Amino acid sequence: MIGSGGREHALVWKLAQSPHVTQMWCAPGNAGIAQERTSKTEKPVECVPISAEDLPKLLAFAQEQKIDLTVVGPDNPLALGMVDLFQKNGQRIWGPNQKAAQFEASKVFSQGFMEHYGIPTARGGTFAEAASAKKFAESLDGKCAVKADGLALGKGVLVCANMAEASKAIDEILVGKAFGAAGAKIVIQEFLEGVEISLHALCDGKTAKLFPTSQDHKRALDGDKGLNTGGMGTYSPTPFLDQAQLNDVGRLILAPWLKGCMSKEIDFRGILYPGIILTKNGPRVIEFNARFGDPETQVYLTRLENDLVELLSASVDGTLGRMELKWSPMASVCVVMASGGYPGSYAKGKAISGLEDAAKLPNTKVFHAGTARAGEQIVTSGGRVLGVTSWAKDLKSAQRAAYAAVEKIRFEGAQFRRDIGARAMN
Ligand code: AMP
């Protein structure tokens, strides 16, 4: 496993349950991942101190250990061409190759692709210089999202309510180079109103299998106030689409997407994760990601009933058409506990207590994100620290269970939202 966040802990936890797995390593991993064991052989998962972006070292390690399957969690190694490098060297690896990862690595590419293949998206334009960008923003009365083309640590999107804000955003990215080369071009989209949901589809180059719905909570504070973050909590399923509507959305987006991939010879084997706004005129894709969402993964994998090794293998081998995804009817809720100050600056090294008590609770799993070991103690080491996840017969019970587990855990400065899942119940 490549990566070190909550998503990767959830993937390790689920993969380790598979009878196909005899031994597992995670580069670089975290303190929670290091506590997992493979179900079949009871071997501890070993964390290896290699950065997720050090492709040559990762390749050498995979070759040395004769690893059967490498699974990539984060977007950066995919955009850097990790999958291409491993394949060239005969190593089996799961995730989209560099060309396919463009769906996330370039918003300009994705916007053009969606428009060309008729995937419902926001009205938008692509610009490399400020004057024409501002002209387009004016045509939208400044109500728009200004997006840096490339990967910008999840910070490259500026949502604007008027022309003054739009003008400032355009200048920041194109003139001030706030995101460096990632902002050499921008996409401007009309501002869309509606409920935002996350979709995931597992793909094997020709088939795409849709997951149930989930919803992230991007803002730092209750009631969707505060700054944008990597995600403060999720739940699944959402009540905003029933199964028939979800199938319709899937067809509307995935059918033209697959057709476009075929005609552009894009061999996408991995997770396609479209961000969607349900507008009054129908669903609109606002962006594509090319990997599992974090913290969407935590709620999806606590509901998934399939053997994940078998699913990822089918995705690599192009045999997904034969598989059926099976989901528990239970609802799952993940509450992120973050360091005080996140998403701004925050202290690290705060001792975390109560993890053992939380682990005793039924139908609950505390996924680690920014944690490290300091002697006998587990301490904070990142912005998002833990993803406390519970599942139960309905959303309300799952929410109650997740917050009961959160109450057991303490570290100095801990902050979390108290309203994860509330939108679904109002
Ligand atoms: P993205 O990384 O493109 O998903 O954008 C980050 C966040 O900005 C999204 O989760 C939305 O909340 C918001 N956003 C992006 N594009 C739009 C849009 N066209 N209309 C409204 N909100 C948007």
Short mmCIF file of C-alpha atoms and ligand atoms in Angstrom, two decimals:
data_model
loop_
_atom_site.label_atom_id
_atom_site.label_comp_id
_atom_site.label_asym_id
_atom_site.label_seq_id
_atom_site.Cartn_x
_atom_site.Cartn_y
_atom_site.Cartn_z
CA MET A 1 0.00 0.00 0.00
CA ILE A 2 1.26 3.44 -0.92
CA GLY A 3 0.25 6.39 1.28
CA SER A 4 -0.14 7.39 4.91
CA GLY A 5 -3.62 8.81 5.50
CA GLY A 6 -7.02 7.67 6.75
CA ARG A 7 -7.89 6.41 3.28
CA GLU A 8 -4.83 4.18 3.28
CA HIS A 9 -5.57 2.87 6.77
CA ALA A 10 -9.08 1.93 5.63
CA LEU A 11 -7.67 0.22 2.52
CA VAL A 12 -5.06 -1.68 4.58
CA TRP A 13 -7.71 -2.74 7.12
CA LYS A 14 -10.00 -4.09 4.39
CA LEU A 15 -7.25 -5.70 2.30
CA ALA A 16 -5.76 -7.37 5.39
CA GLN A 17 -9.06 -9.23 5.90
CA SER A 18 -8.66 -11.02 2.58
CA PRO A 19 -7.57 -14.68 2.66
CA HIS A 20 -5.46 -13.86 -0.44
CA VAL A 21 -3.11 -11.66 1.59
CA THR A 22 -0.20 -13.32 3.39
CA GLN A 23 1.99 -10.30 4.00
CA MET A 24 1.61 -6.58 3.64
CA TRP A 25 3.77 -3.45 3.69
CA CYS A 26 2.77 0.19 3.68
CA ALA A 27 4.97 3.07 2.49
CA PRO A 28 5.14 5.22 4.52
CA GLY A 29 2.02 4.33 6.60
CA ASN A 30 1.10 5.63 10.06
CA ALA A 31 0.79 4.42 13.66
CA GLY A 32 -2.64 2.85 13.11
CA ILE A 33 -1.63 1.00 9.96
CA ALA A 34 1.33 -0.47 11.88
CA GLN A 35 -1.16 -2.05 14.33
CA GLU A 36 -3.02 -4.02 11.64
CA ARG A 37 -2.42 -7.70 10.99
CA THR A 38 -3.28 -9.91 8.05
CA SER A 39 -6.26 -12.11 8.99
CA LYS A 40 -4.90 -15.23 7.34
CA THR A 41 -1.32 -15.26 8.62
CA GLU A 42 -1.62 -12.86 11.56
CA LYS A 43 1.50 -11.05 10.36
CA PRO A 44 1.81 -7.39 11.39
CA VAL A 45 1.55 -4.91 8.52
CA GLU A 46 5.00 -3.38 8.22
CA CYS A 47 5.40 0.35 7.64
CA VAL A 48 8.37 1.20 5.45
CA PRO A 49 9.92 4.68 5.61
CA ILE A 50 9.76 5.49 1.88
CA SER A 51 7.88 8.56 0.68
CA ALA A 52 4.80 7.94 -1.48
CA GLU A 53 6.45 10.05 -4.18
CA ASP A 54 9.88 8.39 -4.24
CA LEU A 55 9.05 6.21 -7.23
CA PRO A 56 12.52 4.65 -7.80
CA LYS A 57 12.80 3.56 -4.15
CA LEU A 58 9.24 2.19 -4.15
CA LEU A 59 9.98 0.19 -7.29
CA ALA A 60 13.21 -1.19 -5.84
CA PHE A 61 11.36 -2.22 -2.66
CA ALA A 62 8.57 -3.95 -4.60
CA GLN A 63 11.16 -5.84 -6.65
CA GLU A 64 13.20 -6.85 -3.60
CA GLN A 65 10.18 -8.14 -1.68
CA LYS A 66 8.63 -9.73 -4.80
CA ILE A 67 5.35 -8.00 -4.04
CA ASP A 68 2.37 -9.46 -5.94
CA LEU A 69 0.20 -6.36 -5.98
CA THR A 70 0.92 -2.71 -5.16
CA VAL A 71 -2.09 -0.49 -4.37
CA VAL A 72 -1.75 3.28 -4.75
CA GLY A 73 -3.78 5.49 -2.38
CA PRO A 74 -2.96 9.17 -3.11
CA ASP A 75 -3.15 11.26 -6.29
CA ASN A 76 0.44 12.53 -6.53
CA PRO A 77 2.21 9.23 -7.30
CA LEU A 78 -0.45 8.51 -9.95
CA ALA A 79 0.10 11.90 -11.58
CA LEU A 80 3.88 11.27 -11.46
CA GLY A 81 3.43 8.05 -13.46
CA MET A 82 3.99 5.45 -10.74
CA VAL A 83 1.71 2.94 -12.45
CA ASP A 84 3.51 3.32 -15.80
CA LEU A 85 6.91 2.86 -14.12
CA PHE A 86 5.84 -0.29 -12.26
CA GLN A 87 4.20 -1.79 -15.35
CA LYS A 88 7.28 -1.11 -17.46
CA ASN A 89 9.25 -3.09 -14.90
CA GLY A 90 6.84 -6.01 -14.76
CA GLN A 91 5.35 -5.13 -11.34
CA ARG A 92 1.61 -5.63 -10.83
CA ILE A 93 0.03 -2.41 -9.61
CA TRP A 94 -3.47 -1.05 -9.06
CA GLY A 95 -4.36 2.52 -10.03
CA PRO A 96 -4.73 4.62 -13.19
CA ASN A 97 -1.68 5.23 -15.37
CA GLN A 98 -0.41 8.76 -15.98
CA LYS A 99 -2.60 9.40 -19.01
CA ALA A 100 -5.71 8.22 -17.14
CA ALA A 101 -4.75 10.13 -13.98
CA GLN A 102 -5.09 13.36 -16.00
CA PHE A 103 -8.77 13.38 -15.04
CA GLU A 104 -7.58 14.57 -11.65
CA ALA A 105 -4.19 16.07 -12.50
CA SER A 106 -5.60 18.52 -15.09
CA LYS A 107 -8.87 20.36 -14.69
CA VAL A 108 -8.38 21.83 -18.17
CA PHE A 109 -8.21 18.31 -19.60
CA SER A 110 -11.30 17.19 -17.66
CA GLN A 111 -13.39 20.23 -18.58
CA GLY A 112 -12.56 19.79 -22.27
CA PHE A 113 -13.29 16.06 -22.06
CA MET A 114 -16.66 16.58 -20.37
CA GLU A 115 -17.72 19.17 -22.91
CA HIS A 116 -16.57 17.08 -25.86
CA TYR A 117 -18.27 13.87 -24.76
CA GLY A 118 -21.47 15.39 -23.40
CA ILE A 119 -20.94 14.69 -19.69
CA PRO A 120 -23.18 17.08 -17.76
CA THR A 121 -20.96 19.72 -16.15
CA ALA A 122 -20.98 23.41 -15.26
CA ARG A 123 -20.78 25.98 -18.03
CA GLY A 124 -17.08 26.73 -18.13
CA GLY A 125 -14.05 28.05 -19.94
CA THR A 126 -10.29 27.54 -19.96
CA PHE A 127 -7.89 30.50 -19.79
CA ALA A 128 -4.18 31.24 -19.70
CA GLU A 129 -4.39 35.00 -19.41
CA ALA A 130 -6.28 37.25 -17.03
CA ALA A 131 -8.12 39.61 -19.40
CA SER A 132 -10.13 36.95 -21.22
CA ALA A 133 -10.70 35.08 -17.95
CA LYS A 134 -12.20 38.21 -16.38
CA LYS A 135 -14.40 38.78 -19.40
CA PHE A 136 -15.84 35.28 -19.00
CA ALA A 137 -16.26 35.76 -15.22
CA GLU A 138 -18.14 38.99 -15.94
CA SER A 139 -20.56 37.07 -18.16
CA LEU A 140 -21.35 35.04 -14.99
CA ASP A 141 -21.67 38.17 -12.81
CA GLY A 142 -18.63 36.95 -10.94
CA LYS A 143 -20.58 33.98 -9.49
CA CYS A 144 -18.09 31.26 -10.35
CA ALA A 145 -15.45 28.78 -9.26
CA VAL A 146 -11.90 29.66 -10.37
CA LYS A 147 -9.75 26.53 -10.53
CA ALA A 148 -6.01 26.06 -10.99
CA ASP A 149 -5.43 23.46 -13.70
CA GLY A 150 -3.04 21.17 -11.81
CA LEU A 151 -2.74 19.52 -8.40
CA ALA A 152 -2.53 22.14 -5.65
CA LEU A 153 -2.86 20.10 -2.42
CA GLY A 154 -6.65 20.42 -2.61
CA LYS A 155 -6.43 24.20 -2.34
CA GLY A 156 -6.60 25.20 -6.00
CA VAL A 157 -10.32 26.05 -6.16
CA LEU A 158 -11.56 29.54 -5.25
CA VAL A 159 -15.31 29.95 -5.08
CA CYS A 160 -16.41 33.54 -5.84
CA ALA A 161 -19.69 35.37 -5.16
CA ASN A 162 -19.07 38.56 -7.15
CA MET A 163 -16.81 40.13 -9.75
CA ALA A 164 -14.40 41.65 -7.18
CA GLU A 165 -13.73 38.19 -5.73
CA ALA A 166 -13.46 36.60 -9.17
CA SER A 167 -11.02 39.26 -10.36
CA LYS A 168 -8.88 38.76 -7.26
CA ALA A 169 -8.93 34.96 -7.67
CA ILE A 170 -7.94 35.16 -11.34
CA ASP A 171 -5.07 37.54 -10.55
CA GLU A 172 -3.88 35.42 -7.64
CA ILE A 173 -3.56 32.31 -9.79
CA LEU A 174 -2.60 33.63 -13.24
CA VAL A 175 -0.58 36.73 -12.28
CA GLY A 176 0.55 36.12 -8.68
CA LYS A 177 1.25 32.42 -9.46
CA ALA A 178 -0.21 31.39 -6.09
CA PHE A 179 -0.06 27.73 -7.15
CA GLY A 180 3.07 27.97 -9.33
CA ALA A 181 3.03 25.92 -12.52
CA ALA A 182 -0.19 24.18 -11.43
CA GLY A 183 -1.89 27.53 -12.06
CA ALA A 184 -0.43 28.33 -15.49
CA LYS A 185 -3.95 27.74 -16.79
CA ILE A 186 -7.29 27.95 -15.06
CA VAL A 187 -10.80 26.66 -15.53
CA ILE A 188 -13.67 28.96 -14.64
CA GLN A 189 -17.05 27.35 -14.00
CA GLU A 190 -20.40 28.95 -13.36
CA PHE A 191 -21.37 28.64 -9.68
CA LEU A 192 -23.82 25.77 -9.27
CA GLU A 193 -26.40 25.58 -6.54
CA GLY A 194 -27.54 22.32 -5.04
CA VAL A 195 -26.57 19.44 -2.78
CA GLU A 196 -23.03 18.18 -3.33
CA ILE A 197 -22.42 14.42 -3.26
CA SER A 198 -19.50 12.10 -3.97
CA LEU A 199 -19.68 9.17 -6.34
CA HIS A 200 -17.09 6.45 -6.81
CA ALA A 201 -16.85 3.97 -9.66
CA LEU A 202 -14.37 1.10 -9.85
CA CYS A 203 -13.12 0.78 -13.43
CA ASP A 204 -11.11 -1.76 -15.42
CA GLY A 205 -10.62 0.06 -18.72
CA LYS A 206 -13.98 -0.94 -20.18
CA THR A 207 -16.40 -1.40 -17.28
CA ALA A 208 -17.31 1.00 -14.49
CA LYS A 209 -19.11 -0.26 -11.36
CA LEU A 210 -20.80 2.45 -9.35
CA PHE A 211 -20.58 2.56 -5.53
CA PRO A 212 -23.49 3.82 -3.38
CA THR A 213 -23.64 7.56 -2.62
CA SER A 214 -21.71 9.32 0.11
CA GLN A 215 -21.37 12.88 1.26
CA ASP A 216 -18.27 14.69 2.50
CA HIS A 217 -18.23 17.73 4.80
CA LYS A 218 -15.53 19.99 3.39
CA ARG A 219 -15.77 22.98 5.72
CA ALA A 220 -13.97 23.04 9.05
CA LEU A 221 -16.88 24.11 11.25
CA ASP A 222 -20.45 23.01 12.00
CA GLY A 223 -23.13 24.23 9.60
CA ASP A 224 -20.60 24.30 6.73
CA LYS A 225 -18.85 27.34 8.13
CA GLY A 226 -15.12 27.93 8.26
CA LEU A 227 -12.37 27.16 5.81
CA ASN A 228 -12.27 24.41 3.22
CA THR A 229 -10.44 21.30 4.44
CA GLY A 230 -9.49 17.90 3.05
CA GLY A 231 -12.79 16.63 4.52
CA MET A 232 -14.08 16.62 8.11
CA GLY A 233 -16.42 13.65 7.89
CA THR A 234 -18.58 11.51 5.64
CA TYR A 235 -21.57 9.25 5.69
CA SER A 236 -23.05 6.69 3.33
CA PRO A 237 -25.61 6.21 1.91
CA THR A 238 -27.11 9.68 1.38
CA PRO A 239 -30.89 10.13 1.12
CA PHE A 240 -30.64 12.56 -1.82
CA LEU A 241 -30.82 9.88 -4.53
CA ASP A 242 -32.67 6.58 -4.43
CA GLN A 243 -31.20 3.55 -6.21
CA ALA A 244 -33.08 4.23 -9.47
CA GLN A 245 -31.95 7.87 -9.51
CA LEU A 246 -28.40 6.78 -8.72
CA ASN A 247 -28.48 4.38 -11.67
CA ASP A 248 -29.70 7.23 -13.89
CA VAL A 249 -26.89 9.50 -12.73
CA GLY A 250 -24.42 6.69 -13.32
CA ARG A 251 -25.66 6.23 -16.88
CA LEU A 252 -25.67 9.96 -17.58
CA ILE A 253 -22.04 10.32 -16.50
CA LEU A 254 -20.34 6.96 -16.88
CA ALA A 255 -21.68 5.99 -20.32
CA PRO A 256 -20.27 9.06 -22.13
CA TRP A 257 -17.17 8.95 -19.93
CA LEU A 258 -16.39 5.35 -20.96
CA LYS A 259 -17.08 6.17 -24.60
CA GLY A 260 -14.68 9.12 -24.39
CA CYS A 261 -12.01 6.95 -22.76
CA MET A 262 -12.32 4.37 -25.56
CA SER A 263 -12.02 6.92 -28.31
CA LYS A 264 -9.09 8.72 -26.65
CA GLU A 265 -7.41 5.40 -25.81
CA ILE A 266 -7.43 6.12 -22.10
CA ASP A 267 -7.08 2.85 -20.20
CA PHE A 268 -8.54 3.80 -16.82
CA ARG A 269 -8.07 1.07 -14.21
CA GLY A 270 -8.79 2.44 -10.79
CA ILE A 271 -11.37 4.56 -8.98
CA LEU A 272 -13.08 7.39 -10.80
CA TYR A 273 -14.47 9.73 -8.18
CA PRO A 274 -16.65 12.47 -9.63
CA GLY A 275 -17.69 15.39 -7.42
CA ILE A 276 -21.32 16.15 -8.27
CA ILE A 277 -23.79 18.91 -7.57
CA LEU A 278 -27.46 17.94 -7.79
CA THR A 279 -28.89 21.10 -9.39
CA LYS A 280 -32.53 21.72 -10.13
CA ASN A 281 -31.69 21.01 -13.78
CA GLY A 282 -30.10 17.66 -12.99
CA PRO A 283 -26.72 16.40 -11.79
CA ARG A 284 -23.56 18.25 -12.87
CA VAL A 285 -19.99 17.00 -12.53
CA ILE A 286 -17.78 19.76 -11.06
CA GLU A 287 -14.58 17.73 -10.99
CA PHE A 288 -13.09 14.29 -11.39
CA ASN A 289 -10.68 12.64 -9.00
CA ALA A 290 -8.78 9.52 -9.99
CA ARG A 291 -8.45 7.73 -6.63
CA PHE A 292 -10.46 6.84 -3.53
CA GLY A 293 -11.82 9.82 -1.59
CA ASP A 294 -10.59 10.58 1.91
CA PRO A 295 -12.71 10.22 4.12
CA GLU A 296 -15.20 8.60 1.69
CA THR A 297 -13.11 5.41 1.69
CA GLN A 298 -13.64 4.98 5.44
CA VAL A 299 -17.44 4.76 5.06
CA TYR A 300 -17.39 2.81 1.80
CA LEU A 301 -15.04 0.09 3.00
CA THR A 302 -16.94 -0.41 6.25
CA ARG A 303 -19.99 -1.18 4.07
CA LEU A 304 -18.30 -3.21 1.32
CA GLU A 305 -18.95 -6.95 1.60
CA ASN A 306 -16.70 -8.13 -1.25
CA ASP A 307 -13.11 -9.25 -0.87
CA LEU A 308 -11.25 -6.06 -1.85
CA VAL A 309 -8.24 -7.96 -3.22
CA GLU A 310 -10.55 -9.71 -5.67
CA LEU A 311 -12.12 -6.42 -6.74
CA LEU A 312 -8.81 -4.61 -7.24
CA SER A 313 -7.39 -7.62 -9.08
CA ALA A 314 -10.39 -7.60 -11.43
CA SER A 315 -9.81 -3.89 -11.98
CA VAL A 316 -6.16 -4.55 -12.90
CA ASP A 317 -6.99 -7.58 -15.08
CA GLY A 318 -9.98 -6.11 -16.93
CA THR A 319 -12.42 -8.71 -15.56
CA LEU A 320 -14.67 -6.43 -13.52
CA GLY A 321 -17.62 -7.19 -15.81
CA ARG A 322 -17.95 -10.55 -14.05
CA MET A 323 -18.00 -9.11 -10.53
CA GLU A 324 -20.92 -7.86 -8.52
CA LEU A 325 -20.31 -5.26 -5.84
CA LYS A 326 -22.06 -6.14 -2.58
CA TRP A 327 -22.86 -3.53 0.05
CA SER A 328 -24.10 -3.91 3.58
CA PRO A 329 -27.49 -2.23 4.04
CA MET A 330 -26.04 -0.59 7.17
CA ALA A 331 -25.25 3.11 7.22
CA SER A 332 -21.73 4.24 8.04
CA VAL A 333 -20.54 7.55 9.51
CA CYS A 334 -16.95 8.80 9.77
CA VAL A 335 -16.13 11.74 12.05
CA VAL A 336 -12.69 13.26 11.50
CA MET A 337 -10.82 14.42 14.60
CA ALA A 338 -8.31 17.10 13.58
CA SER A 339 -5.50 19.05 15.23
CA GLY A 340 -6.44 22.43 16.71
CA GLY A 341 -5.88 25.13 14.08
CA TYR A 342 -6.34 22.81 11.06
CA PRO A 343 -6.61 23.63 8.11
CA GLY A 344 -4.28 26.45 9.18
CA SER A 345 -1.08 25.80 11.13
CA TYR A 346 -1.26 23.35 14.03
CA ALA A 347 0.99 21.72 16.62
CA LYS A 348 2.16 18.12 16.30
CA GLY A 349 3.27 15.53 18.85
CA LYS A 350 0.20 15.72 21.12
CA ALA A 351 -0.38 12.47 23.02
CA ILE A 352 -3.63 10.68 22.07
CA SER A 353 -5.51 8.80 24.81
CA GLY A 354 -8.62 6.62 24.77
CA LEU A 355 -7.85 4.71 21.57
CA GLU A 356 -8.05 1.35 23.37
CA ASP A 357 -11.42 2.19 24.92
CA ALA A 358 -12.79 3.27 21.53
CA ALA A 359 -11.48 0.05 19.95
CA LYS A 360 -13.66 -1.99 22.33
CA LEU A 361 -16.88 -0.49 20.97
CA PRO A 362 -18.85 -2.74 18.60
CA ASN A 363 -19.17 -1.87 14.89
CA THR A 364 -16.62 0.90 15.26
CA LYS A 365 -13.18 1.37 13.75
CA VAL A 366 -10.83 4.25 14.43
CA PHE A 367 -8.83 4.85 11.27
CA HIS A 368 -5.58 6.74 11.76
CA ALA A 369 -4.50 9.57 9.45
CA GLY A 370 -1.92 11.94 10.98
CA THR A 371 -0.55 9.78 13.78
CA ALA A 372 2.92 8.58 14.72
CA ARG A 373 4.46 6.52 17.48
CA ALA A 374 6.67 8.18 20.10
CA GLY A 375 7.92 5.35 22.31
CA GLU A 376 4.89 3.68 23.89
CA GLN A 377 2.63 6.58 23.04
CA ILE A 378 0.63 7.37 19.88
CA VAL A 379 0.84 11.08 19.08
CA THR A 380 -0.60 13.49 16.51
CA SER A 381 1.51 14.15 13.42
CA GLY A 382 -0.82 15.82 10.92
CA GLY A 383 -3.86 18.03 10.39
CA ARG A 384 -6.44 15.31 10.14
CA VAL A 385 -5.56 12.88 12.92
CA LEU A 386 -8.26 10.19 13.14
CA GLY A 387 -11.37 9.07 11.22
CA VAL A 388 -13.71 7.62 13.84
CA THR A 389 -16.08 5.37 11.90
CA SER A 390 -19.17 3.47 13.05
CA TRP A 391 -21.80 1.52 11.21
CA ALA A 392 -25.33 0.60 12.27
CA LYS A 393 -28.82 -0.21 10.97
CA ASP A 394 -29.58 3.42 10.15
CA LEU A 395 -27.81 6.73 9.85
CA LYS A 396 -28.97 8.05 13.20
CA SER A 397 -27.67 5.02 15.11
CA ALA A 398 -24.39 5.09 13.18
CA GLN A 399 -23.98 8.77 13.96
CA ARG A 400 -24.68 8.19 17.66
CA ALA A 401 -22.15 5.35 17.77
CA ALA A 402 -19.44 7.36 16.00
CA TYR A 403 -19.83 10.29 18.40
CA ALA A 404 -19.83 7.91 21.41
CA ALA A 405 -16.44 6.68 20.19
CA VAL A 406 -15.20 10.24 19.61
CA GLU A 407 -16.06 11.02 23.25
CA LYS A 408 -13.61 8.34 24.42
CA ILE A 409 -10.66 9.88 22.56
CA ARG A 410 -8.69 12.86 23.81
CA PHE A 411 -5.74 14.93 22.62
CA GLU A 412 -4.87 18.53 23.30
CA GLY A 413 -6.55 20.90 20.85
CA ALA A 414 -8.72 18.19 19.22
CA GLN A 415 -11.40 19.65 16.95
CA PHE A 416 -14.21 17.90 15.12
CA ARG A 417 -17.59 18.72 13.64
CA ARG A 418 -20.63 17.75 15.66
CA ASP A 419 -22.99 17.64 12.67
CA ILE A 420 -21.63 14.91 10.40
CA GLY A 421 -24.65 13.36 8.70
CA ALA A 422 -27.05 16.02 10.02
CA ARG A 423 -28.01 17.24 6.55
CA ALA A 424 -29.39 13.81 5.74
CA MET A 425 -31.64 13.87 8.77
CA ASN A 426 -33.06 17.38 8.40
P1 AMP B 1 -13.34 20.81 -6.58
O1 AMP B 1 -11.96 20.52 -6.01
O2 AMP B 1 -13.32 21.17 -8.02
O3 AMP B 1 -14.37 19.80 -6.19
O4 AMP B 1 -13.81 22.13 -5.79
C1 AMP B 1 -13.74 22.24 -4.39
C2 AMP B 1 -15.08 22.68 -3.85
O5 AMP B 1 -15.47 23.91 -4.45
C3 AMP B 1 -16.19 21.71 -4.20
O6 AMP B 1 -16.26 20.67 -3.25
C4 AMP B 1 -17.42 22.60 -4.21
O7 AMP B 1 -17.93 22.76 -2.90
C5 AMP B 1 -16.87 23.92 -4.69
N1 AMP B 1 -17.11 24.05 -6.14
C6 AMP B 1 -16.29 23.67 -7.15
N2 AMP B 1 -16.84 23.93 -8.36
C7 AMP B 1 -18.03 24.50 -8.12
C8 AMP B 1 -19.08 25.01 -8.96
N3 AMP B 1 -18.99 25.00 -10.29
N4 AMP B 1 -20.17 25.52 -8.35
C9 AMP B 1 -20.28 25.53 -7.00
N5 AMP B 1 -19.33 25.08 -6.16
C10 AMP B 1 -18.22 24.58 -6.70
#
